[in-house]
């Protein structure tokens, strides 16, 4: 999608620090890390937010979680947090579905 920063990152039009890629998803480190390890997993197809997940496109969401589990094992984490902010008041600033993966420190609950 034009003017979507994560579509441009997935297409390598904007540089990023890659962790993993396949035909469906791209994983890369967050520019502004909120934990010692903080990366993002995104579907390559443009889905604006979690609110736009449907029966037609939901398979990629499961695949994102498979990739997250594989990367967590590869990086040596058995404890980590996956976050998806959905909507502006929940903290979403980039309107292309993404899963934050945060690890390497203790997490608090509830999140702010
Ligand atoms: P959100 O606020 O939508 O939940 O998360 C967006 C995330 O994308 C933020 O954590 C922000 O630091 C990250 N981000 C925004 N622009 C870029 C960028 O150009 N490159 C990378 N690697 N991360 C970005
Ligand atoms: Zn996009």
PDB file of N, CA, C and O in Angstrom, residues 25-58:
ATOM      1  N   UNK A  25       5.846 -13.157   5.722  1.00  0.00           N
ATOM      2  CA  UNK A  25       6.103 -12.259   6.855  1.00  0.00           C
ATOM      3  C   UNK A  25       7.532 -11.725   6.837  1.00  0.00           C
ATOM      4  O   UNK A  25       8.432 -12.303   6.213  1.00  0.00           O
ATOM      5  N   UNK A  26       7.703 -10.633   7.569  1.00  0.00           N
ATOM      6  CA  UNK A  26       9.035 -10.037   7.738  1.00  0.00           C
ATOM      7  C   UNK A  26       9.186  -9.674   9.214  1.00  0.00           C
ATOM      8  O   UNK A  26       8.253  -9.141   9.824  1.00  0.00           O
ATOM      9  N   UNK A  27      10.342  -9.990   9.785  1.00  0.00           N
ATOM     10  CA  UNK A  27      10.640  -9.655  11.184  1.00  0.00           C
ATOM     11  C   UNK A  27      11.878  -8.776  11.210  1.00  0.00           C
ATOM     12  O   UNK A  27      12.883  -9.084  10.549  1.00  0.00           O
ATOM     13  N   UNK A  28      11.810  -7.690  11.966  1.00  0.00           N
ATOM     14  CA  UNK A  28      12.915  -6.725  12.015  1.00  0.00           C
ATOM     15  C   UNK A  28      12.914  -6.024  13.359  1.00  0.00           C
ATOM     16  O   UNK A  28      11.879  -5.954  14.043  1.00  0.00           O
ATOM     17  N   UNK A  29      14.078  -5.505  13.733  1.00  0.00           N
ATOM     18  CA  UNK A  29      14.200  -4.845  15.034  1.00  0.00           C
ATOM     19  C   UNK A  29      13.507  -3.484  15.032  1.00  0.00           C
ATOM     20  O   UNK A  29      13.571  -2.738  14.049  1.00  0.00           O
ATOM     21  N   UNK A  30      12.855  -3.176  16.162  1.00  0.00           N
ATOM     22  CA  UNK A  30      12.192  -1.882  16.329  1.00  0.00           C
ATOM     23  C   UNK A  30      13.250  -0.783  16.429  1.00  0.00           C
ATOM     24  O   UNK A  30      14.298  -0.947  17.062  1.00  0.00           O
ATOM     25  N   UNK A  31      12.934   0.359  15.807  1.00  0.00           N
ATOM     26  CA  UNK A  31      13.831   1.521  15.799  1.00  0.00           C
ATOM     27  C   UNK A  31      13.980   2.133  17.188  1.00  0.00           C
ATOM     28  O   UNK A  31      15.000   2.753  17.497  1.00  0.00           O
ATOM     29  N   UNK A  32      12.991   1.974  18.027  1.00  0.00           N
ATOM     30  CA  UNK A  32      12.949   2.617  19.353  1.00  0.00           C
ATOM     31  C   UNK A  32      12.649   1.547  20.407  1.00  0.00           C
ATOM     32  O   UNK A  32      11.536   1.460  20.927  1.00  0.00           O
ATOM     33  N   UNK A  33      13.660   0.691  20.713  1.00  0.00           N
ATOM     34  CA  UNK A  33      13.399  -0.491  21.542  1.00  0.00           C
ATOM     35  C   UNK A  33      12.919  -0.162  22.952  1.00  0.00           C
ATOM     36  O   UNK A  33      13.453   0.726  23.609  1.00  0.00           O
ATOM     37  N   UNK A  34      11.899  -0.906  23.386  1.00  0.00           N
ATOM     38  CA  UNK A  34      11.318  -0.728  24.720  1.00  0.00           C
ATOM     39  C   UNK A  34      11.729  -1.854  25.675  1.00  0.00           C
ATOM     40  O   UNK A  34      11.217  -1.951  26.790  1.00  0.00           O
ATOM     41  N   UNK A  35      12.664  -2.679  25.251  1.00  0.00           N
ATOM     42  CA  UNK A  35      13.199  -3.777  26.063  1.00  0.00           C
ATOM     43  C   UNK A  35      14.552  -4.122  25.458  1.00  0.00           C
ATOM     44  O   UNK A  35      14.838  -3.726  24.320  1.00  0.00           O
ATOM     45  N   UNK A  36      15.404  -4.856  26.189  1.00  0.00           N
ATOM     46  CA  UNK A  36      16.720  -5.208  25.632  1.00  0.00           C
ATOM     47  C   UNK A  36      16.620  -5.871  24.255  1.00  0.00           C
ATOM     48  O   UNK A  36      17.463  -5.644  23.392  1.00  0.00           O
ATOM     49  N   UNK A  37      15.589  -6.691  24.052  1.00  0.00           N
ATOM     50  CA  UNK A  37      15.283  -7.199  22.707  1.00  0.00           C
ATOM     51  C   UNK A  37      13.864  -6.770  22.364  1.00  0.00           C
ATOM     52  O   UNK A  37      12.925  -7.007  23.142  1.00  0.00           O
ATOM     53  N   UNK A  38      13.722  -6.097  21.240  1.00  0.00           N
ATOM     54  CA  UNK A  38      12.401  -5.626  20.796  1.00  0.00           C
ATOM     55  C   UNK A  38      12.387  -5.682  19.273  1.00  0.00           C
ATOM     56  O   UNK A  38      13.063  -4.916  18.607  1.00  0.00           O
ATOM     57  N   UNK A  39      11.625  -6.649  18.762  1.00  0.00           N
ATOM     58  CA  UNK A  39      11.482  -6.712  17.306  1.00  0.00           C
ATOM     59  C   UNK A  39      10.008  -6.771  16.929  1.00  0.00           C
ATOM     60  O   UNK A  39       9.130  -6.958  17.785  1.00  0.00           O
ATOM     61  N   UNK A  40       9.762  -6.563  15.646  1.00  0.00           N
ATOM     62  CA  UNK A  40       8.402  -6.533  15.115  1.00  0.00           C
ATOM     63  C   UNK A  40       8.255  -7.637  14.079  1.00  0.00           C
ATOM     64  O   UNK A  40       9.193  -7.887  13.310  1.00  0.00           O
ATOM     65  N   UNK A  41       7.106  -8.285  14.080  1.00  0.00           N
ATOM     66  CA  UNK A  41       6.792  -9.257  13.038  1.00  0.00           C
ATOM     67  C   UNK A  41       5.562  -8.726  12.302  1.00  0.00           C
ATOM     68  O   UNK A  41       4.545  -8.407  12.942  1.00  0.00           O
ATOM     69  N   UNK A  42       5.686  -8.604  10.989  1.00  0.00           N
ATOM     70  CA  UNK A  42       4.586  -8.046  10.193  1.00  0.00           C
ATOM     71  C   UNK A  42       4.235  -8.985   9.038  1.00  0.00           C
ATOM     72  O   UNK A  42       5.120  -9.637   8.474  1.00  0.00           O
ATOM     73  N   UNK A  43       2.948  -9.037   8.695  1.00  0.00           N
ATOM     74  CA  UNK A  43       2.595  -9.692   7.427  1.00  0.00           C
ATOM     75  C   UNK A  43       3.079  -8.812   6.286  1.00  0.00           C
ATOM     76  O   UNK A  43       3.053  -7.583   6.405  1.00  0.00           O
ATOM     77  N   UNK A  44       3.504  -9.411   5.186  1.00  0.00           N
ATOM     78  CA  UNK A  44       3.923  -8.593   4.042  1.00  0.00           C
ATOM     79  C   UNK A  44       2.716  -7.923   3.385  1.00  0.00           C
ATOM     80  O   UNK A  44       2.843  -6.839   2.833  1.00  0.00           O
ATOM     81  N   UNK A  45       1.573  -8.585   3.454  1.00  0.00           N
ATOM     82  CA  UNK A  45       0.364  -7.957   2.889  1.00  0.00           C
ATOM     83  C   UNK A  45      -0.107  -6.860   3.841  1.00  0.00           C
ATOM     84  O   UNK A  45       0.055  -6.968   5.068  1.00  0.00           O
ATOM     85  N   UNK A  46      -0.679  -5.819   3.266  1.00  0.00           N
ATOM     86  CA  UNK A  46      -1.145  -4.709   4.099  1.00  0.00           C
ATOM     87  C   UNK A  46      -2.471  -5.060   4.766  1.00  0.00           C
ATOM     88  O   UNK A  46      -3.482  -5.233   4.114  1.00  0.00           O
ATOM     89  N   UNK A  47      -2.431  -5.158   6.098  1.00  0.00           N
ATOM     90  CA  UNK A  47      -3.636  -5.275   6.927  1.00  0.00           C
ATOM     91  C   UNK A  47      -3.504  -4.112   7.906  1.00  0.00           C
ATOM     92  O   UNK A  47      -2.490  -4.003   8.602  1.00  0.00           O
ATOM     93  N   UNK A  48      -4.472  -3.220   7.948  1.00  0.00           N
ATOM     94  CA  UNK A  48      -4.281  -1.956   8.659  1.00  0.00           C
ATOM     95  C   UNK A  48      -4.146  -2.129  10.172  1.00  0.00           C
ATOM     96  O   UNK A  48      -3.379  -1.402  10.822  1.00  0.00           O
ATOM     97  N   UNK A  49      -4.882  -3.071  10.740  1.00  0.00           N
ATOM     98  CA  UNK A  49      -4.819  -3.263  12.188  1.00  0.00           C
ATOM     99  C   UNK A  49      -5.453  -4.605  12.527  1.00  0.00           C
ATOM    100  O   UNK A  49      -6.022  -5.276  11.656  1.00  0.00           O
ATOM    101  N   UNK A  50      -5.423  -4.952  13.817  1.00  0.00           N
ATOM    102  CA  UNK A  50      -6.052  -6.209  14.259  1.00  0.00           C
ATOM    103  C   UNK A  50      -7.551  -6.203  13.986  1.00  0.00           C
ATOM    104  O   UNK A  50      -8.161  -7.268  13.835  1.00  0.00           O
ATOM    105  N   UNK A  51      -8.108  -5.012  13.893  1.00  0.00           N
ATOM    106  CA  UNK A  51      -9.544  -4.889  13.605  1.00  0.00           C
ATOM    107  C   UNK A  51      -9.888  -5.338  12.192  1.00  0.00           C
ATOM    108  O   UNK A  51     -11.050  -5.626  11.893  1.00  0.00           O
ATOM    109  N   UNK A  52      -8.894  -5.420  11.338  1.00  0.00           N
ATOM    110  CA  UNK A  52      -9.120  -5.794   9.936  1.00  0.00           C
ATOM    111  C   UNK A  52      -8.810  -7.267   9.669  1.00  0.00           C
ATOM    112  O   UNK A  52      -8.749  -7.685   8.514  1.00  0.00           O
ATOM    113  N   UNK A  53      -8.578  -8.056  10.730  1.00  0.00           N
ATOM    114  CA  UNK A  53      -8.334  -9.494  10.545  1.00  0.00           C
ATOM    115  C   UNK A  53      -9.669 -10.187  10.261  1.00  0.00           C
ATOM    116  O   UNK A  53     -10.658  -9.964  10.969  1.00  0.00           O
ATOM    117  N   UNK A  54      -9.689 -10.999   9.199  1.00  0.00           N
ATOM    118  CA  UNK A  54     -10.919 -11.679   8.774  1.00  0.00           C
ATOM    119  C   UNK A  54     -10.619 -13.155   8.510  1.00  0.00           C
ATOM    120  O   UNK A  54      -9.452 -13.573   8.518  1.00  0.00           O
ATOM    121  N   UNK A  55     -11.663 -13.908   8.213  1.00  0.00           N
ATOM    122  CA  UNK A  55     -11.485 -15.327   7.846  1.00  0.00           C
ATOM    123  C   UNK A  55     -10.587 -15.459   6.620  1.00  0.00           C
ATOM    124  O   UNK A  55      -9.848 -16.433   6.479  1.00  0.00           O
ATOM    125  N   UNK A  56     -10.610 -14.465   5.746  1.00  0.00           N
ATOM    126  CA  UNK A  56      -9.817 -14.516   4.503  1.00  0.00           C
ATOM    127  C   UNK A  56      -8.330 -14.288   4.742  1.00  0.00           C
ATOM    128  O   UNK A  56      -7.497 -14.806   4.017  1.00  0.00           O
ATOM    129  N   UNK A  57      -7.971 -13.463   5.738  1.00  0.00           N
ATOM    130  CA  UNK A  57      -6.549 -13.117   5.888  1.00  0.00           C
ATOM    131  C   UNK A  57      -5.932 -13.612   7.206  1.00  0.00           C
ATOM    132  O   UNK A  57      -4.760 -13.350   7.468  1.00  0.00           O
ATOM    133  N   UNK A  58      -6.686 -14.349   8.011  1.00  0.00           N
ATOM    134  CA  UNK A  58      -6.203 -14.668   9.357  1.00  0.00           C
ATOM    135  C   UNK A  58      -5.096 -15.728   9.388  1.00  0.00           C
ATOM    136  O   UNK A  58      -4.397 -15.844  10.403  1.00  0.00           O
TER     137      UNK A  58
END
